[in-house]
Short mmCIF file of C-alpha atoms in Angstrom, two decimals:
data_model
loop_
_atom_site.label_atom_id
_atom_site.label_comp_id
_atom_site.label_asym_id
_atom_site.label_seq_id
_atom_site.Cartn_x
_atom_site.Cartn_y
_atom_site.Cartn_z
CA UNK A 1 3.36 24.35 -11.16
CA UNK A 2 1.24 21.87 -9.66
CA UNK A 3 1.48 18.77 -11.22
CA UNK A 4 -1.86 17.66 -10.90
CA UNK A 5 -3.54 20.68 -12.50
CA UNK A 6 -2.13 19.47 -16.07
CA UNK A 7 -4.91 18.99 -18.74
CA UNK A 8 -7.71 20.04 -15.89
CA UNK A 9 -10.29 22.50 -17.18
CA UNK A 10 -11.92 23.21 -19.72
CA UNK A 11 -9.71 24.24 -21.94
CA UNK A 12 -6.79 23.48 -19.46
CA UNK A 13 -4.93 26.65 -18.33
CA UNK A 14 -1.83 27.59 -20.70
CA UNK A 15 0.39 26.37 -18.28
CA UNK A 16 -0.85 23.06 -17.82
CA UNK A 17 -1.62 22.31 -21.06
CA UNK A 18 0.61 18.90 -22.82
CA UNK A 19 1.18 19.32 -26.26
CA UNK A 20 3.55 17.60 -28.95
CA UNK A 21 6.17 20.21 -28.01
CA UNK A 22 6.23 19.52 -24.48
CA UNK A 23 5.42 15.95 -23.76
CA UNK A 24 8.55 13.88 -22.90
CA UNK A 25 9.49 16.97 -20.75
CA UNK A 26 8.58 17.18 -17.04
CA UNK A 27 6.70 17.94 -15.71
CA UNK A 28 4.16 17.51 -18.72
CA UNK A 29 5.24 13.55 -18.88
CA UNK A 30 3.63 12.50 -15.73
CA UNK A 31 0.48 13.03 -17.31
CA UNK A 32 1.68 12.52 -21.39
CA UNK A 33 2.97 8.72 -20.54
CA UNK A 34 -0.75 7.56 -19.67
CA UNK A 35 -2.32 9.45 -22.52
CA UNK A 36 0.18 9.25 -25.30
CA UNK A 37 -2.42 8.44 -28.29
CA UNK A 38 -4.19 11.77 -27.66
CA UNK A 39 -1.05 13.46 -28.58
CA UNK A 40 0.56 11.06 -31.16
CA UNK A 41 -1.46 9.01 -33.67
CA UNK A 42 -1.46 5.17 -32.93
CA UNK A 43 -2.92 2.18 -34.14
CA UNK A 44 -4.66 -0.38 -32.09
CA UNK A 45 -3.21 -4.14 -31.19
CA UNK A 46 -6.17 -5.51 -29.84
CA UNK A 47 -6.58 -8.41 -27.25
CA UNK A 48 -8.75 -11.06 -27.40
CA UNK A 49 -11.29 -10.43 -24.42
CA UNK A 50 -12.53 -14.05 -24.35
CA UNK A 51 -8.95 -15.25 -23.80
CA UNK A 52 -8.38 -13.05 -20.93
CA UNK A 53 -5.11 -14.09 -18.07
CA UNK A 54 -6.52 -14.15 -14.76
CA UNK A 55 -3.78 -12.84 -12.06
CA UNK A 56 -5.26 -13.86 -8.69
CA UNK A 57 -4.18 -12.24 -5.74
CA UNK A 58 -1.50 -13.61 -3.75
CA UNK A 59 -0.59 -10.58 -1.50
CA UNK A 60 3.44 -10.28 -0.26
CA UNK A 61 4.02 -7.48 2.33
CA UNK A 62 7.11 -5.43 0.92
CA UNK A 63 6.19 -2.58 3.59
CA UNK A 64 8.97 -3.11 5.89
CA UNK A 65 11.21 -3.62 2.37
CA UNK A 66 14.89 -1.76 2.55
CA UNK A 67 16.97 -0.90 -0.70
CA UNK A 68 20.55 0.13 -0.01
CA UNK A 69 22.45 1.92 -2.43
CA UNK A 70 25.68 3.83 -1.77
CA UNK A 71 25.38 3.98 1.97
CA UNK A 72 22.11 4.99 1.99
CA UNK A 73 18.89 2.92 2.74
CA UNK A 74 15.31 3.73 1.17
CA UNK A 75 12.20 2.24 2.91
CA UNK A 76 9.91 0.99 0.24
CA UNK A 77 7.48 4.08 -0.29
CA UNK A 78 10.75 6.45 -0.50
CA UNK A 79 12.12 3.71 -2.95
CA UNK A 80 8.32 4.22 -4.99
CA UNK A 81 8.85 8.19 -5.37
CA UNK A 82 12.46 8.34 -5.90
CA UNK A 83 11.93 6.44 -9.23
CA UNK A 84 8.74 8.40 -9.71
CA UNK A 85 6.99 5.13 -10.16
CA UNK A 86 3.70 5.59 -12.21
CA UNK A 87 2.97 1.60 -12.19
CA UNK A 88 4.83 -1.51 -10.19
CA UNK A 89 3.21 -4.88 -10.79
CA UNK A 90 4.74 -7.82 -8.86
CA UNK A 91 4.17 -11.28 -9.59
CA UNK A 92 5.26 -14.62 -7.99
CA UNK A 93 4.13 -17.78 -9.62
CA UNK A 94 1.72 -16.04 -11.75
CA UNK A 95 -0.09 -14.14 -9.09
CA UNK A 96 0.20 -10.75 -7.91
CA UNK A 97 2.49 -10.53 -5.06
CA UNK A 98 2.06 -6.39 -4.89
CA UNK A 99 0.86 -3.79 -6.99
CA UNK A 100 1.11 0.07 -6.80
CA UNK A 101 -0.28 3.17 -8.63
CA UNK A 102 0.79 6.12 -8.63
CA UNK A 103 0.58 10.02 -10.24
CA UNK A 104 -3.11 9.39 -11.53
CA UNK A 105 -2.30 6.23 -12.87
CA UNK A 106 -4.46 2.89 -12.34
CA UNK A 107 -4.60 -0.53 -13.18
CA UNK A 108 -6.74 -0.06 -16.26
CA UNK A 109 -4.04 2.88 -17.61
CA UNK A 110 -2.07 2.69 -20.76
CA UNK A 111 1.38 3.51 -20.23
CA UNK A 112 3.98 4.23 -22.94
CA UNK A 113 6.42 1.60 -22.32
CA UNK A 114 9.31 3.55 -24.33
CA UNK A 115 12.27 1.16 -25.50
CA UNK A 116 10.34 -1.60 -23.67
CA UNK A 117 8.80 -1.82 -27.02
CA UNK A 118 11.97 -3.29 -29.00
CA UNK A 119 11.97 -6.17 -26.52
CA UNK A 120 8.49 -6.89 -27.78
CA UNK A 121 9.62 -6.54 -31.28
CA UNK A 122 12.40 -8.73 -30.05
CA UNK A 123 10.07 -11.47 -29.14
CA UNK A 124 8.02 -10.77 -32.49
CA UNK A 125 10.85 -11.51 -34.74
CA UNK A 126 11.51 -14.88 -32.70
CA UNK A 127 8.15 -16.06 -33.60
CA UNK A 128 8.22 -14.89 -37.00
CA UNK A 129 11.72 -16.80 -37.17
CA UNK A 130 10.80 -20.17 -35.92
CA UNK A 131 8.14 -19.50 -38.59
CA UNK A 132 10.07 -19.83 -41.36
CA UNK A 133 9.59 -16.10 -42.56
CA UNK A 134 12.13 -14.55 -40.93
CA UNK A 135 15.76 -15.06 -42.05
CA UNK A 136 18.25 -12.63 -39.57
CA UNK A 137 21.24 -13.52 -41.62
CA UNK A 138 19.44 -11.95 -44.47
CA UNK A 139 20.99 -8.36 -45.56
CA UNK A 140 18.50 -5.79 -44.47
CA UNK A 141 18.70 -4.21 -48.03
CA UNK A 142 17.15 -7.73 -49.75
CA UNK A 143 13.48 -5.99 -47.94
CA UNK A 144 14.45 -2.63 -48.34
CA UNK A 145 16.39 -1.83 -51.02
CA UNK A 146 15.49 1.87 -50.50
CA UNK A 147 18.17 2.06 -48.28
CA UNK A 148 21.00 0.50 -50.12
CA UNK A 149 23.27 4.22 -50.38
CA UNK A 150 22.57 4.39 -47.06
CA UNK A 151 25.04 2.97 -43.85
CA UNK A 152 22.63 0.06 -43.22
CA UNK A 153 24.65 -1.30 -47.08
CA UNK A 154 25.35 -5.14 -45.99
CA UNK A 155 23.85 -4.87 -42.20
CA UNK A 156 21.90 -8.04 -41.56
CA UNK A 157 18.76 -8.62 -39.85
CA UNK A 158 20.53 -9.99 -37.15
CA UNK A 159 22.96 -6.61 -36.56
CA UNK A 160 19.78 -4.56 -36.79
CA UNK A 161 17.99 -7.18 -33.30
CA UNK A 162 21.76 -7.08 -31.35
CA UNK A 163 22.26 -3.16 -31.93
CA UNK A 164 25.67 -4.16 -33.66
CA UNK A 165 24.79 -2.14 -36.84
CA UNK A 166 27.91 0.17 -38.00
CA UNK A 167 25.52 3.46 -38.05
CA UNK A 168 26.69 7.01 -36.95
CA UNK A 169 24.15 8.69 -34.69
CA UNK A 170 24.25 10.03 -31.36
CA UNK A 171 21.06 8.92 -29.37
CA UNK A 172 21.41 11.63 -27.10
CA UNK A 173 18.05 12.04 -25.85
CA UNK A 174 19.06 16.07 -24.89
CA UNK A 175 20.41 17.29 -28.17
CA UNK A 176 18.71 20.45 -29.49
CA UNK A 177 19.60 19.76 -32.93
CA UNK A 178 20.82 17.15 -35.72
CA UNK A 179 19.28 14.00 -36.91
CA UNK A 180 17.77 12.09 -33.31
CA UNK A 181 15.78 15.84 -33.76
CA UNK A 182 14.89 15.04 -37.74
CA UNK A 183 13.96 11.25 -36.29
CA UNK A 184 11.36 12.90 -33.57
CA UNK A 185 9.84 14.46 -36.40
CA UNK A 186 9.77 12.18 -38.48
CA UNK A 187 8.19 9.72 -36.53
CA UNK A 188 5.82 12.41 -35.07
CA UNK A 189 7.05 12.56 -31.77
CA UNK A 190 8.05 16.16 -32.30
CA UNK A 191 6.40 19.03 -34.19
CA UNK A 192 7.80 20.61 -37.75
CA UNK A 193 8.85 23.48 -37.48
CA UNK A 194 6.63 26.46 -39.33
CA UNK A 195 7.44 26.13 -43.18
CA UNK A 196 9.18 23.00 -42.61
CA UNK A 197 8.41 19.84 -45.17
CA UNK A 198 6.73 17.26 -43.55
CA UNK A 199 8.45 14.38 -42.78
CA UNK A 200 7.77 10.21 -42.38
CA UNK A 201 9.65 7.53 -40.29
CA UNK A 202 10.91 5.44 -43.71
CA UNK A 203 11.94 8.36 -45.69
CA UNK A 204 14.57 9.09 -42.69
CA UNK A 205 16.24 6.26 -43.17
CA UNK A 206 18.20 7.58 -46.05
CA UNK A 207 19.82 10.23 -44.14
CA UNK A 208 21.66 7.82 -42.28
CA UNK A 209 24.37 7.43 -44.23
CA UNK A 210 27.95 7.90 -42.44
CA UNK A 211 29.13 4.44 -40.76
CA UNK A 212 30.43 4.37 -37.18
CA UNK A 213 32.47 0.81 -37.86
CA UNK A 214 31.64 -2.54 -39.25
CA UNK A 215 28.65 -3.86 -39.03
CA UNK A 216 28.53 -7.14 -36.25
CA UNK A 217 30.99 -5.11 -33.83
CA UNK A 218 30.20 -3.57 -30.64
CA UNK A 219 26.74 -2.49 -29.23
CA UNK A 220 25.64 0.47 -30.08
CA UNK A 221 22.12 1.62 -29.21
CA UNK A 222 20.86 3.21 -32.31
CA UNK A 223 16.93 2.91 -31.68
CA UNK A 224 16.90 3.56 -35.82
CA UNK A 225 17.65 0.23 -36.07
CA UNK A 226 14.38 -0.87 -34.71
CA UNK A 227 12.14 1.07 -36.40
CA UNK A 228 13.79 -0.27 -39.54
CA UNK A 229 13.43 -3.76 -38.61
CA UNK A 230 9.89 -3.39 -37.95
CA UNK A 231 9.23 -1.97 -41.56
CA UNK A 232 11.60 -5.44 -42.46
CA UNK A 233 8.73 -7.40 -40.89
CA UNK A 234 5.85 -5.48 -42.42
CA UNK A 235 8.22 -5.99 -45.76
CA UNK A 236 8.10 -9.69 -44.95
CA UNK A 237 5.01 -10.77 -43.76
CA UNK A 238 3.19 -8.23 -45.94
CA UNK A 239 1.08 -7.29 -42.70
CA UNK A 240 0.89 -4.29 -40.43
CA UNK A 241 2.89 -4.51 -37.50
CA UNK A 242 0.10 -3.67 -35.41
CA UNK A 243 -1.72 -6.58 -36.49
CA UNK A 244 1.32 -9.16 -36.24
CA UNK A 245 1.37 -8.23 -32.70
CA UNK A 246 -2.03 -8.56 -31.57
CA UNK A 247 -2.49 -11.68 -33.91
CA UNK A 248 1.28 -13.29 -32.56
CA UNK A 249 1.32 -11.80 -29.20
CA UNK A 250 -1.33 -10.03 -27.74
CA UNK A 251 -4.15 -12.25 -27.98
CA UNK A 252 -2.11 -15.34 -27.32
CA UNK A 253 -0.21 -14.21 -23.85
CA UNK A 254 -4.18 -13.60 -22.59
CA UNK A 255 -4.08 -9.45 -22.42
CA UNK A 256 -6.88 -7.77 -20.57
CA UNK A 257 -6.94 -4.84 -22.64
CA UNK A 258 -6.37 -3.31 -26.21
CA UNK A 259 -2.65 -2.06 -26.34
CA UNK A 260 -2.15 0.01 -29.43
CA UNK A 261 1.19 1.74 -30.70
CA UNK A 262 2.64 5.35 -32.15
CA UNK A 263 2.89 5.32 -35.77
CA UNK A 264 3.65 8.21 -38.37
CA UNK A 265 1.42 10.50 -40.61
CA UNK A 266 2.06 7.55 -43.37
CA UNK A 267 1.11 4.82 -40.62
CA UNK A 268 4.56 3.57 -39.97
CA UNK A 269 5.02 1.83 -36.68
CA UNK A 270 7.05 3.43 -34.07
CA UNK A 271 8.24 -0.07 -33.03
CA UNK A 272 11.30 1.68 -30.84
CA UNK A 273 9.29 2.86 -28.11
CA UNK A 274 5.82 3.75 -29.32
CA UNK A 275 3.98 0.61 -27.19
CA UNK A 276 1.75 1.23 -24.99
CA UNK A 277 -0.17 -1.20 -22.24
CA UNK A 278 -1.46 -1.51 -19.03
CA UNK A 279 1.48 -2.59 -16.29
CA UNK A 280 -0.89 -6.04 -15.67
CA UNK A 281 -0.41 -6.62 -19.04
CA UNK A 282 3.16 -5.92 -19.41
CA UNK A 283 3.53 -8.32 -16.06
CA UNK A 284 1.18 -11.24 -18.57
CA UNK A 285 4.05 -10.56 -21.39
CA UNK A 286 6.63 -10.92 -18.78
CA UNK A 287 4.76 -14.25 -17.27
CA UNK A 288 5.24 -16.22 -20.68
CA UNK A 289 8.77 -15.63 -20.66
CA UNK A 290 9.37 -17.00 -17.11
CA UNK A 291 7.13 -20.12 -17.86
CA UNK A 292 9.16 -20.53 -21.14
CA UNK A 293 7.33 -19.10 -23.78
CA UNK A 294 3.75 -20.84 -22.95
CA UNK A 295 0.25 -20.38 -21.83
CA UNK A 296 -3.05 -22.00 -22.26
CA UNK A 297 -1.54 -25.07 -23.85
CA UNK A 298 0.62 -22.82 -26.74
CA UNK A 299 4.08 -22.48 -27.19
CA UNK A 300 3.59 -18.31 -27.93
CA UNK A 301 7.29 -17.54 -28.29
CA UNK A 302 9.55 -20.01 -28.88
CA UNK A 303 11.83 -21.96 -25.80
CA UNK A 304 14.39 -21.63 -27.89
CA UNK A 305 14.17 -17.90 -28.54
CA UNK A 306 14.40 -17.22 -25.32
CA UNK A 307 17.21 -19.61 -24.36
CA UNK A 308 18.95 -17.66 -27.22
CA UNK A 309 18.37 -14.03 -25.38
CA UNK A 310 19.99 -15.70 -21.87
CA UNK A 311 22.90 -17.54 -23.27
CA UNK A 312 23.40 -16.26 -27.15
CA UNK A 313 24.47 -12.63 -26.15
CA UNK A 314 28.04 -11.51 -26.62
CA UNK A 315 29.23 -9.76 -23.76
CA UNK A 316 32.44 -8.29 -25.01
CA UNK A 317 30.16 -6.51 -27.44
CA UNK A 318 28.73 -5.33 -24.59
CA UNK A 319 31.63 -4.02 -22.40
CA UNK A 320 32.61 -2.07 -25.80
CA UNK A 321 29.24 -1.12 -26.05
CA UNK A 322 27.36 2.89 -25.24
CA UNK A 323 25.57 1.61 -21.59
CA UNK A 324 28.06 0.47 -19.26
CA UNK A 325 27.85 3.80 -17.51
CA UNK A 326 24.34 2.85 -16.71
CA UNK A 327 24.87 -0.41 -15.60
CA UNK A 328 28.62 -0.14 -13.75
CA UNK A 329 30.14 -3.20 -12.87
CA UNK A 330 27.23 -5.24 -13.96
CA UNK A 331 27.82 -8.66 -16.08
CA UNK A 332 25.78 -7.79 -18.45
CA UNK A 333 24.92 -8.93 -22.50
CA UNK A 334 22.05 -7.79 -25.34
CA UNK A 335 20.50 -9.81 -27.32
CA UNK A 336 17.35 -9.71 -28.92
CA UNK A 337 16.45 -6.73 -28.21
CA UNK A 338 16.82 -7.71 -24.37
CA UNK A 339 19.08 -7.19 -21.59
CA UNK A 340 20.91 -10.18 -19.38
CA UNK A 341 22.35 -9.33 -16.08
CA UNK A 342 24.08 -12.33 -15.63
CA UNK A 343 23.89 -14.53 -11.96
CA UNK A 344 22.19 -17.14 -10.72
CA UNK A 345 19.86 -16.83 -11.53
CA UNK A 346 20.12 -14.66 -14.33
CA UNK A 347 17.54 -12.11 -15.11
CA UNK A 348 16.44 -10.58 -18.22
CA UNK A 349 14.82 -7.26 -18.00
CA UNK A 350 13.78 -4.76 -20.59
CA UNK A 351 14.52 -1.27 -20.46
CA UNK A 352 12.65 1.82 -21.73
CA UNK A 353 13.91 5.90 -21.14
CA UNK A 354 12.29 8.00 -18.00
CA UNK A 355 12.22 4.64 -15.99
CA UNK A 356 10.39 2.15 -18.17
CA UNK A 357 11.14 -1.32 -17.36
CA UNK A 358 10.01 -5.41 -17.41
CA UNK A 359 11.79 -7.77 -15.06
CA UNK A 360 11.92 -11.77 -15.65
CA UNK A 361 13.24 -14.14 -12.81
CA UNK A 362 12.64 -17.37 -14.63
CA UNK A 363 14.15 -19.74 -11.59
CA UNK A 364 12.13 -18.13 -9.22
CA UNK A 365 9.21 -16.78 -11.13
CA UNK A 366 8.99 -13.19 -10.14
CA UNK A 367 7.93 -10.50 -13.14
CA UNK A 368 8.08 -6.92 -12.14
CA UNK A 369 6.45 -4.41 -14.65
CA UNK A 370 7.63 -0.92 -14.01
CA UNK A 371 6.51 2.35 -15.28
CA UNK A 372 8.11 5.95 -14.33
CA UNK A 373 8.12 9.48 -15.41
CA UNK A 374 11.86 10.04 -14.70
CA UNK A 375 12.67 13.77 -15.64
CA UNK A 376 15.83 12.47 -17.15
CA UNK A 377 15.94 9.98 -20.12
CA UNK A 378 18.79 7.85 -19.03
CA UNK A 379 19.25 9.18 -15.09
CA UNK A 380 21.97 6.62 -13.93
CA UNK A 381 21.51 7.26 -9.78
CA UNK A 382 17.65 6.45 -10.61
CA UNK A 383 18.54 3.25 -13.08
CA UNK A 384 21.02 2.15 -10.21
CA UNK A 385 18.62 2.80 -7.58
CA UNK A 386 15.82 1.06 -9.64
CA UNK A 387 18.26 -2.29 -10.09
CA UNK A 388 18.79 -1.92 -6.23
CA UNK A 389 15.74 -2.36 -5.60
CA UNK A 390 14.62 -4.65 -7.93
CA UNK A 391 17.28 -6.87 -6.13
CA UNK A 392 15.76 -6.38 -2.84
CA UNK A 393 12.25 -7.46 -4.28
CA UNK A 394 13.51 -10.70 -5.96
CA UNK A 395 15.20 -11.58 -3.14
CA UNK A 396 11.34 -10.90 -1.05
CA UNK A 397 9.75 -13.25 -3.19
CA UNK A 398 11.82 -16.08 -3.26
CA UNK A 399 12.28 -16.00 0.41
CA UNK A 400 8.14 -15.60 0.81
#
């Protein structure tokens, strides 16, 4: 089918059309990931338009750019389509250094940023903590005691932010059955089938109940565990997490545009991976971070916070952990809700499935925003490739 005849006409044709059913699926994501919230409710995190970033242009020529992987060597427009890159902002010193649209997309899109959106979370919770209202050696079950026959029984905040909660569940994104299918559903992400109860994001909690090991052991990515921590915060603050964000976060970092997020038919937040933003403003997000946690003369997220993601991860954790396939050979920790690849410098970097990513170079001040439409989830030769190149761009800007 040809890709760019999805959701044309009037109604579309049957074969293009992108429906719940179909829309993590290619080739129907290409077009799903820059219209999610006319397929999934959302609620909006709005910006503050008088308290708008500027990025001026700074322009870096990547044309003549080489990634090698395995032998092989990509110019920079094969290294674009290989990781079926929707949206690739660049910045050095705060300016854009190079941007690029692809597959419809523009500068003024929303893109899904998938599990991007528990590294925002992750930042969330480290404002919220230097607040005072956040306590992450609390026991998840003193907010939620709904869930205390479930396996979350003595998990603290703090397992929940690390993935390091002893829960049983496969997140294998290509099952055709068991509970990641009843979380899709119950999140809204996937439709019930016909006679089926509806479901709700908060009510699945209580299914989890086998434990994998004790809680505070290895990583294991159980995006659960972020969803539940976001209904911790809303428990907490006694405020929607939508708001929280755009009060805490979105306004502050200087956004250009309204981001909004997926939430269920009760209005819970898919705080896992239902965030959605433009790639500018994903690169503005990223820009605090590498000027430690500042802009316009406010600390947004704390220094602290984010000396805590670089240096407070536990990387044997890790190497027992579900990603080092993805990563092989990397020095690598989690923490936070972000991931360290360890160097100098180091660089933290959030990662979403189908190729969603934010890069932060604090030393040399290059944030990369990158969105994809992968076919795969988790395709390791297009992660690798994607780290390759990243690579090769950071090592661009700081020679420019």
């Amino acid at each position: 089918m040809n890709e760019t005849r999805l959701m044309q006409g009037f109604p579309p044709a049957e074969a293009g059309q992108v429906t719940l059913a179909n829309w993590r699926k290619p080739p129907f994501n290409i077009w799903s990931f820059q219209h999610v919230r006319e397929i999934v409710p959302s609620a909006d995190i709005p910006n503050d338009p008088a308290h708008v970033r500027d990025l001026p242009d700074a322009p870096v020529d990547l044309a003549g750019l080489e990634v090698a992987l395995d032998g092989r060597r990509y110019g920079f427009d094969a290294f674009l389509t290989e990781t079926n890159t929707d949206g690739l902002v660049v910045l050095r010193k705060g300016r854009i250094a190079f941007e690029y649209y692809g597959n419809g997309m523009s500068a003024e899109s929303r893109h899904i940023l998938m599990s991007v959106s528990k590294s925002v979370l992750g930042l969330l919770v480290g404002i919220l903590v230097e607040k005072g209202t956040l306590d992450l050696g609390r026991k998840v079950t003193d907010l939620i005691p709904e869930i205390e026959e479930t396996a979350y029984a003595g998990a603290r905040l703090r397992d929940l932010l690390d993935m390091r909660a002893g829960i049983l569940f496969d997140e294998n994104y290509l099952a055709s059955a068991g509970p990641i299918i009843e979380y899709r559903k119950a999140q809204g992400w996937d439709p019930h089938d016909p006679g089926e109860r509806p479901s709700d994001l908060r009510s699945f909690f209580g299914r989890l109940t086998d434990v994998d090991e004790g809680h505070g052991g290895r990583f294991h990515y159980v995006s659960p565990n972020t969803d539940l921590l976001g209904w911790a915060i809303e428990r907490a603050t006694g405020r929607r997490y939508a708001d929280l964000a755009s009060e805490l976060l979105w306004r502050p970092i200087g956004a250009a545009r309204d981001a909004y997020v997926t939430v269920d038919r009760l209005g819970a937040p898919r705080t896992a991976g239902g965030f959605c933003a433009t790639t500018r403003d994903l690169a503005r997000l990223g820009q605090v971070l590498a000027e430690g946690g500042a802009y316009a003369g406010r600390q947004v997220v704390p220094a602290a916070w984010i000396e805590d993601i670089l240096t407070g991860g536990d990387t044997e954790a890790w190497d027992r952990g579900d990603f080092l396939e993805y990563f092989p050979g990397l020095k690598m920790h989690y923490r936070n809700k972000w991931y360290v690849l360890h160097g100098e410098p180091p660089l933290l970097f959030g990662v979403g499935v189908f190729g969603q990513n934010l890069f932060v170079d604090r030393d040399s001040q290059v944030v990369i925003s990158k969105f994809s439409s992968h076919a795969l989830p988790m395709d390791t030769d297009r992660i690798r490739l994607t780290m390759a190149g990243i690579a090769a761009i950071r090592d661009r800007m700081r020679a420019a």
